[in-house]
């Protein structure tokens, strides 16, 4: 193997996307994803057992699709990387078992890696070497974290803050349900918000001043109260205004804290990842505030922001290139893997 | 004609290498009783079997996997391991209802009940006449399992519930029997089969009603 340009296959099953990606160093060769999102829609949220069943069903077809797209044979791969956590326990287990089987059958080294660190590393595939150190804002339906990343693939990631209740994407899903919009809530709220007034309703911004933790539960409740009051009074609910005002509150809190974290850490680079990074208002507001603060912003394209195998492969390739020690075959899946454990 | 055998449908984490050229001959096996250990123990168990038998994965003809029924999380570990292991080597997979392996082990019984632990005070069960499945697989409360005329019971369910008949020694799907149940297909080079888990239960999930009001 070319040690600085290893051919790495990455497997991701931490939530509802079955992802298999293949990279050569920082070059993306394949990014196959099978999503079970439609199967969760009628439940209004990801059902772990439904996700796990879908992972098992999709694993081999997705793996074969990735290999075919990359034009490589299974045996050509130099190493296998897999999300070991954090995420849904039963879902993670499917991916971890799949990666072990691949590594064992072909005698390849196995790397159990951290999902959050992979969200950061994926940007290498789109924008090349990251400016280090950087602050990372990772927001999705499953997690909301603010991290200090001294070096991509390094073990010294520091969690500056995380959500104390709902993840940002979860708040979107709950507000969408309240407004009678489909799951997942991000895209329909983003679309409606474009037609609404973001200043129409002053929803609360939780914990603006203290620390870097997030809380979205209070915001969600405030939206529910406001909507219920209108309904009770027999007045129409201006859902575009509610969507725009809610979205503004979320984007405001996320970007304000991210910018403050970068300033606090003396860091000039911010990267945003996770499914919510596809949100148009979050991207626009982050760009505007980064420009004003003299911070350089990097956001991977939406397809790389959501969960995928390429991000796992990207981080795996960095670990291989840095000579990291492979994981053992008894590698556990850890639903609460701390962000400091980049490699398990 | 060596096959890798995997079964994770019960508390037993089972891996074995079995030669199915003639009688199914177990060349190496690792069976560990650990109901929550499938994810961590299975791959090392396969590695241990390969090294004990001095066999390279490329020498394997097929992968035979127990498709359950069994507790979902563990069952999936075995099936995804089998499917990916075979796919990367380009060898076929064959599925065996895990209860059938216990039925095969008790093929001298005229009317055998196989019952395994389905948790929630239920059992997965099937009935066999001299090794051939005649009823099931199904999941039921033990009192609702049809036991008329049975001569013996096998499987871990026999430790948990009294079926009123003699209990055979087999508790978990024996590796040799799993291989025997697929041996004809291996020898005939039958087409590879998708490994479809026998869940027998739907996921526990209910579609939500209208959102609950937050204001009293
Ligand atoms: Zn994610």
PDB file of C-alpha atoms in Angstrom, chain A residues 53-163:
ATOM      1  CA  UNK A  53     -33.168  -4.288  10.171  1.00  0.00           C
ATOM      2  CA  UNK A  54     -32.591  -1.986   7.220  1.00  0.00           C
ATOM      3  CA  UNK A  55     -28.814  -1.961   7.829  1.00  0.00           C
ATOM      4  CA  UNK A  56     -28.645  -5.747   7.680  1.00  0.00           C
ATOM      5  CA  UNK A  57     -30.648  -5.832   4.470  1.00  0.00           C
ATOM      6  CA  UNK A  58     -28.704  -3.048   2.770  1.00  0.00           C
ATOM      7  CA  UNK A  59     -25.166  -3.935   3.845  1.00  0.00           C
ATOM      8  CA  UNK A  60     -23.965  -6.284   1.107  1.00  0.00           C
ATOM      9  CA  UNK A  61     -25.723  -4.469  -1.798  1.00  0.00           C
ATOM     10  CA  UNK A  62     -24.307  -1.141  -0.603  1.00  0.00           C
ATOM     11  CA  UNK A  63     -20.848  -2.659  -0.208  1.00  0.00           C
ATOM     12  CA  UNK A  64     -20.964  -4.111  -3.713  1.00  0.00           C
ATOM     13  CA  UNK A  65     -22.218  -0.831  -5.142  1.00  0.00           C
ATOM     14  CA  UNK A  66     -19.326   1.046  -3.562  1.00  0.00           C
ATOM     15  CA  UNK A  67     -16.726  -1.403  -4.882  1.00  0.00           C
ATOM     16  CA  UNK A  68     -18.243  -1.286  -8.380  1.00  0.00           C
ATOM     17  CA  UNK A  69     -18.376   2.521  -8.398  1.00  0.00           C
ATOM     18  CA  UNK A  70     -14.764   2.776  -7.239  1.00  0.00           C
ATOM     19  CA  UNK A  71     -13.727   0.143  -9.762  1.00  0.00           C
ATOM     20  CA  UNK A  72     -11.779  -1.843  -7.177  1.00  0.00           C
ATOM     21  CA  UNK A  73     -11.976  -5.440  -5.984  1.00  0.00           C
ATOM     22  CA  UNK A  74     -12.668  -6.238  -2.337  1.00  0.00           C
ATOM     23  CA  UNK A  75      -9.132  -7.577  -1.968  1.00  0.00           C
ATOM     24  CA  UNK A  76      -7.550  -4.348  -3.312  1.00  0.00           C
ATOM     25  CA  UNK A  77      -8.537  -2.391  -0.209  1.00  0.00           C
ATOM     26  CA  UNK A  78      -5.653  -1.592   2.171  1.00  0.00           C
ATOM     27  CA  UNK A  79      -7.758  -1.145   5.304  1.00  0.00           C
ATOM     28  CA  UNK A  80     -11.331  -1.159   6.606  1.00  0.00           C
ATOM     29  CA  UNK A  81     -12.671   1.626   8.828  1.00  0.00           C
ATOM     30  CA  UNK A  82     -15.996   1.567  10.634  1.00  0.00           C
ATOM     31  CA  UNK A  83     -18.011   3.829  12.909  1.00  0.00           C
ATOM     32  CA  UNK A  84     -17.655   2.297  16.387  1.00  0.00           C
ATOM     33  CA  UNK A  85     -19.764   5.061  18.008  1.00  0.00           C
ATOM     34  CA  UNK A  86     -21.488   7.182  19.075  1.00  0.00           C
ATOM     35  CA  UNK A  87     -24.914   6.252  17.696  1.00  0.00           C
ATOM     36  CA  UNK A  88     -27.739   3.734  18.046  1.00  0.00           C
ATOM     37  CA  UNK A  89     -26.315   0.614  19.717  1.00  0.00           C
ATOM     38  CA  UNK A  90     -28.058  -2.017  17.591  1.00  0.00           C
ATOM     39  CA  UNK A  91     -27.413  -0.112  14.380  1.00  0.00           C
ATOM     40  CA  UNK A  92     -23.705   0.382  15.126  1.00  0.00           C
ATOM     41  CA  UNK A  93     -23.357  -3.332  15.809  1.00  0.00           C
ATOM     42  CA  UNK A  94     -24.380  -4.242  12.248  1.00  0.00           C
ATOM     43  CA  UNK A  95     -21.682  -2.047  10.727  1.00  0.00           C
ATOM     44  CA  UNK A  96     -19.005  -3.119  13.194  1.00  0.00           C
ATOM     45  CA  UNK A  97     -19.742  -6.807  12.553  1.00  0.00           C
ATOM     46  CA  UNK A  98     -19.686  -6.202   8.796  1.00  0.00           C
ATOM     47  CA  UNK A  99     -16.313  -4.440   8.987  1.00  0.00           C
ATOM     48  CA  UNK A 100     -14.819  -7.208  11.103  1.00  0.00           C
ATOM     49  CA  UNK A 101     -16.037  -9.830   8.633  1.00  0.00           C
ATOM     50  CA  UNK A 102     -14.460  -7.931   5.744  1.00  0.00           C
ATOM     51  CA  UNK A 103     -11.168  -7.446   7.586  1.00  0.00           C
ATOM     52  CA  UNK A 104     -11.047 -11.055   8.756  1.00  0.00           C
ATOM     53  CA  UNK A 105     -11.944 -12.625   5.405  1.00  0.00           C
ATOM     54  CA  UNK A 106      -9.272 -10.687   3.529  1.00  0.00           C
ATOM     55  CA  UNK A 107      -6.677 -10.197   6.268  1.00  0.00           C
ATOM     56  CA  UNK A 108      -6.965  -6.398   6.270  1.00  0.00           C
ATOM     57  CA  UNK A 109      -6.383  -4.074   9.225  1.00  0.00           C
ATOM     58  CA  UNK A 110      -9.530  -2.803  10.963  1.00  0.00           C
ATOM     59  CA  UNK A 111     -10.008   0.720  12.347  1.00  0.00           C
ATOM     60  CA  UNK A 112     -12.972   1.417  14.648  1.00  0.00           C
ATOM     61  CA  UNK A 113     -13.400   5.165  14.539  1.00  0.00           C
ATOM     62  CA  UNK A 114     -15.453   7.978  16.059  1.00  0.00           C
ATOM     63  CA  UNK A 115     -18.434   9.198  14.057  1.00  0.00           C
ATOM     64  CA  UNK A 116     -18.038  12.823  15.114  1.00  0.00           C
ATOM     65  CA  UNK A 117     -14.363  12.953  14.165  1.00  0.00           C
ATOM     66  CA  UNK A 118     -15.342  11.489  10.788  1.00  0.00           C
ATOM     67  CA  UNK A 119     -17.792  14.361  10.210  1.00  0.00           C
ATOM     68  CA  UNK A 120     -14.779  16.678  10.446  1.00  0.00           C
ATOM     69  CA  UNK A 121     -12.411  14.551   8.356  1.00  0.00           C
ATOM     70  CA  UNK A 122     -14.865  14.297   5.444  1.00  0.00           C
ATOM     71  CA  UNK A 123     -14.099  17.856   4.414  1.00  0.00           C
ATOM     72  CA  UNK A 124     -10.610  16.696   3.352  1.00  0.00           C
ATOM     73  CA  UNK A 125     -12.331  14.973   0.439  1.00  0.00           C
ATOM     74  CA  UNK A 126     -13.896  18.179  -0.786  1.00  0.00           C
ATOM     75  CA  UNK A 127     -11.620  21.043   0.251  1.00  0.00           C
ATOM     76  CA  UNK A 128      -8.260  19.352   0.755  1.00  0.00           C
ATOM     77  CA  UNK A 129      -6.051  19.640   3.844  1.00  0.00           C
ATOM     78  CA  UNK A 130      -7.842  21.278   6.740  1.00  0.00           C
ATOM     79  CA  UNK A 131      -6.443  24.364   8.335  1.00  0.00           C
ATOM     80  CA  UNK A 132      -5.554  23.241  11.800  1.00  0.00           C
ATOM     81  CA  UNK A 133      -6.451  23.819  14.516  1.00  0.00           C
ATOM     82  CA  UNK A 134     -10.150  24.354  13.890  1.00  0.00           C
ATOM     83  CA  UNK A 135     -13.439  24.458  15.731  1.00  0.00           C
ATOM     84  CA  UNK A 136     -16.103  22.042  14.474  1.00  0.00           C
ATOM     85  CA  UNK A 137     -19.852  22.488  14.830  1.00  0.00           C
ATOM     86  CA  UNK A 138     -21.552  19.114  14.264  1.00  0.00           C
ATOM     87  CA  UNK A 139     -25.324  19.222  14.092  1.00  0.00           C
ATOM     88  CA  UNK A 140     -27.692  16.434  13.080  1.00  0.00           C
ATOM     89  CA  UNK A 141     -30.767  14.543  14.215  1.00  0.00           C
ATOM     90  CA  UNK A 142     -28.604  12.473  16.531  1.00  0.00           C
ATOM     91  CA  UNK A 143     -25.980  14.877  17.842  1.00  0.00           C
ATOM     92  CA  UNK A 144     -25.159  18.547  18.396  1.00  0.00           C
ATOM     93  CA  UNK A 145     -21.582  19.252  19.438  1.00  0.00           C
ATOM     94  CA  UNK A 146     -18.980  21.944  19.385  1.00  0.00           C
ATOM     95  CA  UNK A 147     -15.453  20.549  19.222  1.00  0.00           C
ATOM     96  CA  UNK A 148     -11.920  21.883  19.332  1.00  0.00           C
ATOM     97  CA  UNK A 149      -9.880  19.913  16.777  1.00  0.00           C
ATOM     98  CA  UNK A 150      -6.133  20.514  17.016  1.00  0.00           C
ATOM     99  CA  UNK A 151      -5.393  17.968  14.261  1.00  0.00           C
ATOM    100  CA  UNK A 152      -7.662  15.910  12.027  1.00  0.00           C
ATOM    101  CA  UNK A 153      -7.357  12.279  13.041  1.00  0.00           C
ATOM    102  CA  UNK A 154      -5.565  13.258  16.240  1.00  0.00           C
ATOM    103  CA  UNK A 155      -6.565  11.927  19.637  1.00  0.00           C
ATOM    104  CA  UNK A 156      -6.659  15.332  21.272  1.00  0.00           C
ATOM    105  CA  UNK A 157     -10.145  16.504  20.270  1.00  0.00           C
ATOM    106  CA  UNK A 158     -11.816  18.511  23.032  1.00  0.00           C
ATOM    107  CA  UNK A 159     -15.562  18.700  23.409  1.00  0.00           C
ATOM    108  CA  UNK A 160     -16.375  22.333  24.133  1.00  0.00           C
ATOM    109  CA  UNK A 161     -20.082  21.688  24.413  1.00  0.00           C
ATOM    110  CA  UNK A 162     -22.946  19.433  23.362  1.00  0.00           C
ATOM    111  CA  UNK A 163     -26.693  19.515  23.589  1.00  0.00           C
TER     112      UNK A 163
END
